[in-house]
Short mmCIF file of C-alpha atoms in Angstrom, two decimals:
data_model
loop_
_atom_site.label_atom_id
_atom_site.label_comp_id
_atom_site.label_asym_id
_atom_site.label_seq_id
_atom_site.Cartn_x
_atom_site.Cartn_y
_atom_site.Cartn_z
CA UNK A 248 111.53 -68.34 136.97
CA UNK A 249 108.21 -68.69 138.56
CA UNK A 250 106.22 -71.61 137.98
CA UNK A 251 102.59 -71.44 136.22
CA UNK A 252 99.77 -70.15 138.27
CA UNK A 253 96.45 -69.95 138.27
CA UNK A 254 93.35 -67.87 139.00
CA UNK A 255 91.47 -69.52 141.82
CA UNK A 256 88.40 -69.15 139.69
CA UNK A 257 90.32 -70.48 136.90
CA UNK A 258 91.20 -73.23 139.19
CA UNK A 259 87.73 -74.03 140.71
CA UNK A 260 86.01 -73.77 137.41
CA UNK A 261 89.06 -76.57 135.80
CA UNK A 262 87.72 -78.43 139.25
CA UNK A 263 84.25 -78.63 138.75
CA UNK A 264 84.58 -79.38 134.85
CA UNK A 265 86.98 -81.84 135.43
CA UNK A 266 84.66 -84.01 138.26
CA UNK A 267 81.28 -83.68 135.79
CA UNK A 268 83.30 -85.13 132.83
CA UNK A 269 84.57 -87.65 135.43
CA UNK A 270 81.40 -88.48 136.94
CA UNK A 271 79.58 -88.14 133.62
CA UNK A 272 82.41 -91.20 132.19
CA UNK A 273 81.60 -93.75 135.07
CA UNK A 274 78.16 -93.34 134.61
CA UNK A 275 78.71 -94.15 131.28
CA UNK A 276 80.95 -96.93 130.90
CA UNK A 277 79.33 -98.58 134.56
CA UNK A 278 75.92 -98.51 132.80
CA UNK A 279 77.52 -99.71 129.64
CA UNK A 280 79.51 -102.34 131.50
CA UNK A 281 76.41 -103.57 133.33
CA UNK A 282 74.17 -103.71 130.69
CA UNK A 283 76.57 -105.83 128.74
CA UNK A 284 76.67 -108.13 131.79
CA UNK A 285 72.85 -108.10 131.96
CA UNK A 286 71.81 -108.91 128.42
CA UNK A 287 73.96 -112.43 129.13
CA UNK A 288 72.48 -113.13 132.58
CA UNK A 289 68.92 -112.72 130.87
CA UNK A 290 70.20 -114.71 127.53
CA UNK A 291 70.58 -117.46 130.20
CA UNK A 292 67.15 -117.36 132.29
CA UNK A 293 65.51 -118.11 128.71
CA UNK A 294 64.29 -121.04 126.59
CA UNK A 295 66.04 -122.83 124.08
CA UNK A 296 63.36 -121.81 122.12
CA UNK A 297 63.59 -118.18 123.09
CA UNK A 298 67.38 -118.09 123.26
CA UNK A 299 67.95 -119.13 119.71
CA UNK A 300 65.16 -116.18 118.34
CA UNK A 301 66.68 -113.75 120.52
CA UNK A 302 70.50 -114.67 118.88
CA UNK A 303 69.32 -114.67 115.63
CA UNK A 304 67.42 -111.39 115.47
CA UNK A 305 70.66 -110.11 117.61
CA UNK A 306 72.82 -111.41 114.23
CA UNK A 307 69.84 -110.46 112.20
CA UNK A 308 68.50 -113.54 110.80
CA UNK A 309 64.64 -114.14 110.76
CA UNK A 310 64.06 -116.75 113.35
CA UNK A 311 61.83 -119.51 113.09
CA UNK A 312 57.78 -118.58 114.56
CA UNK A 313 58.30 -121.43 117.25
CA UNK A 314 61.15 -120.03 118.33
CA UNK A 315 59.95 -116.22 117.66
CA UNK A 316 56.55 -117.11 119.39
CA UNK A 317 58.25 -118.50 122.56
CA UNK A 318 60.59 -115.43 122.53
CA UNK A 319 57.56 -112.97 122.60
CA UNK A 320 55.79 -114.61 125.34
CA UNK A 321 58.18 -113.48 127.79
CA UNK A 322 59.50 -110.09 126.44
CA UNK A 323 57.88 -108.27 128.45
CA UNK A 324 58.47 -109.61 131.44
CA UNK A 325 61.85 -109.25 130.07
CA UNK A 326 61.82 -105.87 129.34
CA UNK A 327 60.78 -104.53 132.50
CA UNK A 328 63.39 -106.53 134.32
CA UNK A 329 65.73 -105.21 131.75
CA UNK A 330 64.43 -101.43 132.66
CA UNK A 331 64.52 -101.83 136.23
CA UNK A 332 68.25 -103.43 136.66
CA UNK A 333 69.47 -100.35 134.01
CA UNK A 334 67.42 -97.82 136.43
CA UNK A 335 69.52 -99.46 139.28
CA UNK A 336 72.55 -99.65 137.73
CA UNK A 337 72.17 -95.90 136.23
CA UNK A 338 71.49 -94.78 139.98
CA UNK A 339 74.31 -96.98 141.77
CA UNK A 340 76.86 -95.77 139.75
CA UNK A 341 75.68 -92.21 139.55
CA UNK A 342 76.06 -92.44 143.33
CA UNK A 343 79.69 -94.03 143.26
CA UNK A 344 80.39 -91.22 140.75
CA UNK A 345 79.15 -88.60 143.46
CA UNK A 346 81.16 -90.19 146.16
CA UNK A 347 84.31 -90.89 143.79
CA UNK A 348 84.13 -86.86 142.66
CA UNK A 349 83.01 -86.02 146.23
CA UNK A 350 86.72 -87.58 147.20
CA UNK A 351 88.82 -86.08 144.22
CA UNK A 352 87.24 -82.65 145.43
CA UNK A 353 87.78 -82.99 148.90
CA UNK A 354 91.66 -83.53 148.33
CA UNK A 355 91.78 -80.85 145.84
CA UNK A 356 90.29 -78.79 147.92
CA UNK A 357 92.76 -79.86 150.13
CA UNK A 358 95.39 -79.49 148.51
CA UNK A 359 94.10 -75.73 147.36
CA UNK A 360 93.18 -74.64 150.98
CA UNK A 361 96.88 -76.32 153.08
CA UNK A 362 98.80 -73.11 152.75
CA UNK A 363 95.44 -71.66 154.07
CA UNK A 364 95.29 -73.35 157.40
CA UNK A 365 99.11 -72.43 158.12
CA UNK A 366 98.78 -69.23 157.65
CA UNK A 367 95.27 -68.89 160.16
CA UNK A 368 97.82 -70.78 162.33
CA UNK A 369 100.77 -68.47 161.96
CA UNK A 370 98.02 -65.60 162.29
CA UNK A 371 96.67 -66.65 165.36
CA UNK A 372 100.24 -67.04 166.58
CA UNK A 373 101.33 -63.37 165.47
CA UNK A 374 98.25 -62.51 167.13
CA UNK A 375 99.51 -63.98 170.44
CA UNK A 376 102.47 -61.62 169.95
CA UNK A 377 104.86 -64.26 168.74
CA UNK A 378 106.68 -62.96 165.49
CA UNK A 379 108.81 -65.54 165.21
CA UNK A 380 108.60 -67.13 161.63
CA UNK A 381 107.75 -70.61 162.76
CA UNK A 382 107.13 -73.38 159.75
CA UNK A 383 107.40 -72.00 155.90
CA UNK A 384 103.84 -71.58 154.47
CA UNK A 385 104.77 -72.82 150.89
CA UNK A 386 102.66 -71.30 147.98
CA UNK A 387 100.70 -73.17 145.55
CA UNK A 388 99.55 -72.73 141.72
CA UNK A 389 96.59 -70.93 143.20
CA UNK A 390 97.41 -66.81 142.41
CA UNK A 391 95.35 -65.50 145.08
CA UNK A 392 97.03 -67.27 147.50
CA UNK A 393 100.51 -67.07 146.36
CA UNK A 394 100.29 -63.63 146.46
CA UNK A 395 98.92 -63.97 149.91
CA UNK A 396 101.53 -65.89 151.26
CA UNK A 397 104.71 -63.86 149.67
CA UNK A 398 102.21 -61.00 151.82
CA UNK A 399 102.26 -62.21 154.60
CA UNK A 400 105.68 -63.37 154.21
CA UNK A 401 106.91 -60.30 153.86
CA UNK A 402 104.52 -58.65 156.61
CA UNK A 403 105.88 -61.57 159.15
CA UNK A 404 109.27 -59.74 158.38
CA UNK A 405 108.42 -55.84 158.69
CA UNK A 406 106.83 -57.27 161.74
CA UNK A 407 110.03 -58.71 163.21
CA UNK A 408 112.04 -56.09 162.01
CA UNK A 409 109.93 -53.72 163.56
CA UNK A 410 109.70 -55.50 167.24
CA UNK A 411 113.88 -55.82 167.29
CA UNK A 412 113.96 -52.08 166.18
CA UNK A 413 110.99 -51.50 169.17
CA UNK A 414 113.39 -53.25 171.93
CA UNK A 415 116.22 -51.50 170.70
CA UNK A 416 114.71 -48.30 170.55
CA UNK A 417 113.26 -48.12 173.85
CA UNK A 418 116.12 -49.73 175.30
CA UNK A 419 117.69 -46.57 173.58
CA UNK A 420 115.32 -44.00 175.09
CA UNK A 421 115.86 -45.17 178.68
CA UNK A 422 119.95 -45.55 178.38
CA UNK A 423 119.79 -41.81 176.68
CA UNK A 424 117.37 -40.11 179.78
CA UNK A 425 119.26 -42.04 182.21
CA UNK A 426 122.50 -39.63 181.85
CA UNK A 427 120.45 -36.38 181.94
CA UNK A 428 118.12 -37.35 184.75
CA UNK A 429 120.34 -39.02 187.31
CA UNK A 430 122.25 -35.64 187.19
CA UNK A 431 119.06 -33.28 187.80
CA UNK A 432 117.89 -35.80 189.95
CA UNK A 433 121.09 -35.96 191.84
CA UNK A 434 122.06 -32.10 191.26
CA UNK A 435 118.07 -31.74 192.96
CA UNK A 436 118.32 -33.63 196.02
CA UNK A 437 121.52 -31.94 196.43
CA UNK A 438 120.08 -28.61 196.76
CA UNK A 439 117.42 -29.77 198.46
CA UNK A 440 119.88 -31.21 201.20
CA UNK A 441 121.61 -27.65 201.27
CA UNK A 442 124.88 -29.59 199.38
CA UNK A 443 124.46 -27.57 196.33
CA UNK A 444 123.73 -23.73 196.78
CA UNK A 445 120.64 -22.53 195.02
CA UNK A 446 122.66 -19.68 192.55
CA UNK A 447 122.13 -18.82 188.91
CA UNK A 448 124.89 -21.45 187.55
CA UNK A 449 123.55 -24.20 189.60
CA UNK A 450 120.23 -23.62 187.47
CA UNK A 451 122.34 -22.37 184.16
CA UNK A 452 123.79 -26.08 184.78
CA UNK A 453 120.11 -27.41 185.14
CA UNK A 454 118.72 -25.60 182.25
CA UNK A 455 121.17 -27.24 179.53
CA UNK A 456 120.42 -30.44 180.98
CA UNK A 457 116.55 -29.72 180.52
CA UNK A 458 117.28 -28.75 176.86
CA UNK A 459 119.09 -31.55 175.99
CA UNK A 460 115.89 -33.69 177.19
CA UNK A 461 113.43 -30.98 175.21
CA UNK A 462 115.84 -31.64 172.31
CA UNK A 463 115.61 -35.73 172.36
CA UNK A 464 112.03 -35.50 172.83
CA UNK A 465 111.15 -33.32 170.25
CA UNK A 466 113.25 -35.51 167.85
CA UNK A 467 111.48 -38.73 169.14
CA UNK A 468 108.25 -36.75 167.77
CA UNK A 469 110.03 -36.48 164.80
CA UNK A 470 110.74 -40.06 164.31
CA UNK A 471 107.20 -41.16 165.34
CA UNK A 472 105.51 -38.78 162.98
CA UNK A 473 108.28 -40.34 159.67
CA UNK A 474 106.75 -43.82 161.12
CA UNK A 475 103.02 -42.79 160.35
CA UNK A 476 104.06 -41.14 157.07
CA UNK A 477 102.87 -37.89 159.16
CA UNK A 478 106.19 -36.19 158.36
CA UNK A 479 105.53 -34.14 155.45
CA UNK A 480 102.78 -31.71 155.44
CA UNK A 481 102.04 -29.26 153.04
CA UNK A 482 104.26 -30.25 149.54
CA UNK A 483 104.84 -27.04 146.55
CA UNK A 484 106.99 -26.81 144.23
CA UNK A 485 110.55 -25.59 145.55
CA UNK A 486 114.07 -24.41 144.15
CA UNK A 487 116.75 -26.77 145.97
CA UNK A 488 119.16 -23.30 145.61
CA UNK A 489 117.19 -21.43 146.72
CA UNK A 490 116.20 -24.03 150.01
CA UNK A 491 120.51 -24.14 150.33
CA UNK A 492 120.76 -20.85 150.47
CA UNK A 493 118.46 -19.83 152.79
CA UNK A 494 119.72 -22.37 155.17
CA UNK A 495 123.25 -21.76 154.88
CA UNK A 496 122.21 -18.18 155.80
CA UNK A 497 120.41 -19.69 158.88
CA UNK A 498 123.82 -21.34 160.09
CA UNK A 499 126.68 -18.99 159.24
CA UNK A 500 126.58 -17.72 162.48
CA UNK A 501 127.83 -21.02 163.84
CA UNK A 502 129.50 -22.37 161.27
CA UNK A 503 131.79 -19.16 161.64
CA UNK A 504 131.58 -19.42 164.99
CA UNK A 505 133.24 -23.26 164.47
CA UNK A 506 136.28 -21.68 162.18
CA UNK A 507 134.16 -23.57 158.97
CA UNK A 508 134.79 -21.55 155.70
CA UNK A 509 131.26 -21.95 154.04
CA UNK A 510 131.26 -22.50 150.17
CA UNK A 511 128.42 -23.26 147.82
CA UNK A 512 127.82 -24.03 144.03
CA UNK A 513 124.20 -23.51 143.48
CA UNK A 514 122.47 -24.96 140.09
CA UNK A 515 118.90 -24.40 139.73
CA UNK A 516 117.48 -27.94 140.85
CA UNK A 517 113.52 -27.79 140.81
CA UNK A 518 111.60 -30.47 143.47
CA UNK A 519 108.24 -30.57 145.05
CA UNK A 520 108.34 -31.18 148.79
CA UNK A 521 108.02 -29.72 152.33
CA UNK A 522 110.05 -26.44 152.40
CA UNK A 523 110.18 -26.36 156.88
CA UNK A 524 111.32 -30.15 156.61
CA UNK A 525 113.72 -29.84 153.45
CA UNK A 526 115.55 -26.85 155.61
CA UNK A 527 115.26 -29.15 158.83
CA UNK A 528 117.10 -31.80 156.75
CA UNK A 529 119.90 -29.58 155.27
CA UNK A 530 120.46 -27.67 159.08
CA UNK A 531 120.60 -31.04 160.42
CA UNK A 532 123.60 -31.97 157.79
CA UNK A 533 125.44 -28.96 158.53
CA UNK A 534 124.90 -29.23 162.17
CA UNK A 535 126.82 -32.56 161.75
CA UNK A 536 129.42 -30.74 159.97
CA UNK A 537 129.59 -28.39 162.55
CA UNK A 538 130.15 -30.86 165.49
CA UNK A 539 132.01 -33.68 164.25
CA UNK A 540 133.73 -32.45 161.17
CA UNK A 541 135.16 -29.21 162.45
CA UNK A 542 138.40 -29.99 162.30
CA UNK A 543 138.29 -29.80 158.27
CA UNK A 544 137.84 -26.09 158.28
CA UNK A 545 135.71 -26.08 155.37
CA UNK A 546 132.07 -27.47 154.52
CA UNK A 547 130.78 -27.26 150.65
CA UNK A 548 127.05 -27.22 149.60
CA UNK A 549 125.88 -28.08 146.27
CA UNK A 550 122.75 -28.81 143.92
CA UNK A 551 121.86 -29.35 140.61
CA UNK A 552 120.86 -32.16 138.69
CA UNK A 553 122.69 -35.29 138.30
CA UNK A 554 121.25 -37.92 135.29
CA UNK A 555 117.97 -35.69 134.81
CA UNK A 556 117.87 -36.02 138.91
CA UNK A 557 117.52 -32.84 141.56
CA UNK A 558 120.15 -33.29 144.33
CA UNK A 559 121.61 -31.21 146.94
CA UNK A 560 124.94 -32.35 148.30
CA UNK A 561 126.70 -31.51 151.79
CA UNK A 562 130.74 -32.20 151.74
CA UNK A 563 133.32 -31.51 154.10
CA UNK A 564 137.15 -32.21 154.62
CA UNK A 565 136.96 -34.12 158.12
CA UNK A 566 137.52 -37.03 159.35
CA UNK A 567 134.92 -38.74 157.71
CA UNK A 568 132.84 -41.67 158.83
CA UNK A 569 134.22 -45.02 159.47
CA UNK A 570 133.15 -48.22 157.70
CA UNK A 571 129.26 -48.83 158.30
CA UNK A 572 127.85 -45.85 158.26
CA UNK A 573 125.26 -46.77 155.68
CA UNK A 574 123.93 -49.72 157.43
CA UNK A 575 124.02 -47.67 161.11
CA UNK A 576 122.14 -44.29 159.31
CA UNK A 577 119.03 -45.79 160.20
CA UNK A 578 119.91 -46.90 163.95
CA UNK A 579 118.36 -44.16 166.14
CA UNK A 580 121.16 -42.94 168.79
CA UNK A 581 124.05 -44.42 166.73
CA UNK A 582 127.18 -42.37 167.27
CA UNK A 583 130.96 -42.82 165.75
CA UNK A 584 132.13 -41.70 169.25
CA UNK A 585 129.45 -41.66 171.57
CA UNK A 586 131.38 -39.50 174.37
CA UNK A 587 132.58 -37.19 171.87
CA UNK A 588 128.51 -36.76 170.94
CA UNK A 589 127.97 -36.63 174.80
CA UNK A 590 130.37 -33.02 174.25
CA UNK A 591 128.81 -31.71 171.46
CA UNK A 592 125.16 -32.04 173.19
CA UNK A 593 123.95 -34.40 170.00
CA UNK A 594 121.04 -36.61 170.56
CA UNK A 595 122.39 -39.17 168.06
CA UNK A 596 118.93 -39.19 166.10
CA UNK A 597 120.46 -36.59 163.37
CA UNK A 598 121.09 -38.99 160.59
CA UNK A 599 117.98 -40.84 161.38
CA UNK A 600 115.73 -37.76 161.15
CA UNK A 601 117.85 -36.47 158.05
CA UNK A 602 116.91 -40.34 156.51
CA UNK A 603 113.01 -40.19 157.34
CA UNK A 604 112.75 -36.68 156.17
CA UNK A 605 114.52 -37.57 152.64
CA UNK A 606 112.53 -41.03 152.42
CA UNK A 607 109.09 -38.58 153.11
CA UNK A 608 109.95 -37.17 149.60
CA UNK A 609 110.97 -40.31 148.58
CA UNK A 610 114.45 -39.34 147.90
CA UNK A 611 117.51 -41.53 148.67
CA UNK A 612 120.14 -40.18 151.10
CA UNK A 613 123.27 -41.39 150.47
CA UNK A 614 126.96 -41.49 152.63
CA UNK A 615 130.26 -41.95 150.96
CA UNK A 616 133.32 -40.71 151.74
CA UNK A 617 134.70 -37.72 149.64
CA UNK A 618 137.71 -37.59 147.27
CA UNK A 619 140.03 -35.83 148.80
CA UNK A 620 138.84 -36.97 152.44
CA UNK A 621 136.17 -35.73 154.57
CA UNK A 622 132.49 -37.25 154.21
CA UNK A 623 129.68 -36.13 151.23
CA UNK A 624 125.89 -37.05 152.03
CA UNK A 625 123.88 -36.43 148.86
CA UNK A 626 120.07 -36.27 148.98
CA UNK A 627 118.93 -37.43 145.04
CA UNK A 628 115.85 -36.49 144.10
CA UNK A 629 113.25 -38.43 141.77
CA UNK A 630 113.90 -37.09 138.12
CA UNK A 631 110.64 -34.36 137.55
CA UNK A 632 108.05 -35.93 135.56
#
């Protein structure tokens, strides 16, 4: 349960009222106090004479005319002492009210602006490139800046989840171009050197090599344009069937050609999204199919709706994926056998760019492993509003 909070207008306003009524209290009871004092110091400094008229008229008996005429000779002299010690005293503790609410407001404001001066100090550390999360910034009863601080909180973590995912990724890119250009490089200098003759399957042998780097680069585009929510373009409203369909159409040729019986059970599903990505996503699920999940001989697509919600569903009967494959799916060149990938000619960014594209129509992808075997990856749509 979160504790109470405040506006910080709320706050500054509960301040300010709080040091007036303050202030406006010593003032009060000081001047009070003092004049209490005062009345007996002057009580003192008179005559007998005057003394005794001044305590009866203070109990309210008529004094005697000696007395009252001794007592009126020096009133005023009286009076403006009186008026110029209460002047003092009204100023001197008015000022030791200022400075006593001047030092309750510096420690509230303190206490208000703390979280304040860790963060600049966090920032400027962030800045330095340091993304480490360094000392907790605690919160206070302040909501502006409780809401600032979970921010930041929870920017310091995109920010460190997106440098780890940086090194890893371009440690990626440089292990995956390594393979393909050491080879032309070496395959190159050989028939530069004469080693290698200059013939059409020297450069058929070049060629695929040059695809496969056309391939990972244009995929790497892919990626880059999901991270600046670039990815989908032009958005109408679009039959999930009819999407299946057409792209099942697209690869029969090579699922055939892979001994896969194709077999669909298309329900009208009704989304609004990008209809070049949506078929990139389902060719890219097939194409998975295809190269790692052969071996079941079969590969099922399906849509409809599912609790009021538009999905399209890819299943086959292969191996399936091993345990993990839910928190790997967003790992870019993540592979269950990386040299059988190396075979197939897979860039290992497939479930990746299958992810971003789903999360672009904010749509979850999911991975679980069928009933009967094999793997099903489901794409569930937001119910239509």
């Amino acid at each position: 349960m979160k504790p109470w909070r405040l506006s910080l207008s709320t706050m500054t306003a509960i301040t300010i009222t709080t040091m007036l009524i303050f202030a406006v209290a010593m003032v009060y009871h000081g001047v009070s106090w003092y004049s209490d004092n005062m009345e007996e110091r002057i009580v003192a400094t008179l005559s007998p004479d005057a003394a005794k008229a001044f305590s009866d008229i203070d109990r309210g008996v008529m004094p005697d005319q000696q007395q009252l005429r001794a007592l009126v000779e020096v009133l005023p002299r009286i009076e403006d002492e009186a008026d110029d010690e209460l002047l003092a005293s009204v100023f001197g503790f008015g000022l030791l009210g200022v400075l006593l609410c001047s030092l309750l407001g510096y420690f509230i404001s303190r206490r208000i602006a703390a979280p304040l001066e860790k963060l600049t100090v966090a920032t400027r550390r962030m800045a330095s490139g340091d993304f480490s999360s360094g000392e907790t910034v605690r919160a206070n009863h302040i909501v502006e800046i409780a809401f600032l601080v979970d921010s930041f909180d929870t920017l310091t973590r995109e920010l460190q989840m997106m440098e780890r995912r940086l090194k890893f990724n371009t440690m990626a890119v440089a292990h995956e171009l390594r393979t393909p250009l050491t080879i032309l490089q070496g395959r190159l200098h050989g028939i530069v050197d004469d080693l290698f003759p200059l013939d059409k399957e020297a450069i058929r042998h070049l060629i695929v090599h040059v695809e496969g780097l056309t391939r990972l680069v244009d995929d790497l585009r892919t990626l880059s344009l999901a991270e600046t929510n670039s990815l989908v373009q032009e958005t109408q409203p679009l039959d999930l069937a009819t999407e299946c369909a057409a792209a099942v159409e697209a690869a029969r040729p090579l699922m055939e050609e892979a001994g896969l019986t194709l077999d669909m059970s298309l329900a009208t599903a009704s989304v609004y999204g990008d209809r070049q990505r949506l078929r990139q996503l389902l060719l890219i699920l097939m194409d998975n199919v295809r190269r790692y999940a052969a071996s079941g001989k079969s590969l099922r697509c399906s849509t409809g709706l599912r609790d009021g919600r538009p999905f399209v569903a890819i299943e086959d009967n292969g191996p399936g994926f091993p345990p993990g494959v839910e928190a790997h799916g967003i790992e870019l060149f993540w592979r269950t056998e990386p040299s059988r990938a190396r075979k197939t000619g897979g860039t290992g960014l497939g479930l990746s760019i299958a992810r971003a594209i789903a999360q672009a129509h904010d749509s979850d992808l999911q991975i679980k492993a069928g009933e009967t075997g094999g793997t099903v990856v489901t794409v569930l749509f937001k119910a239509a509003t």
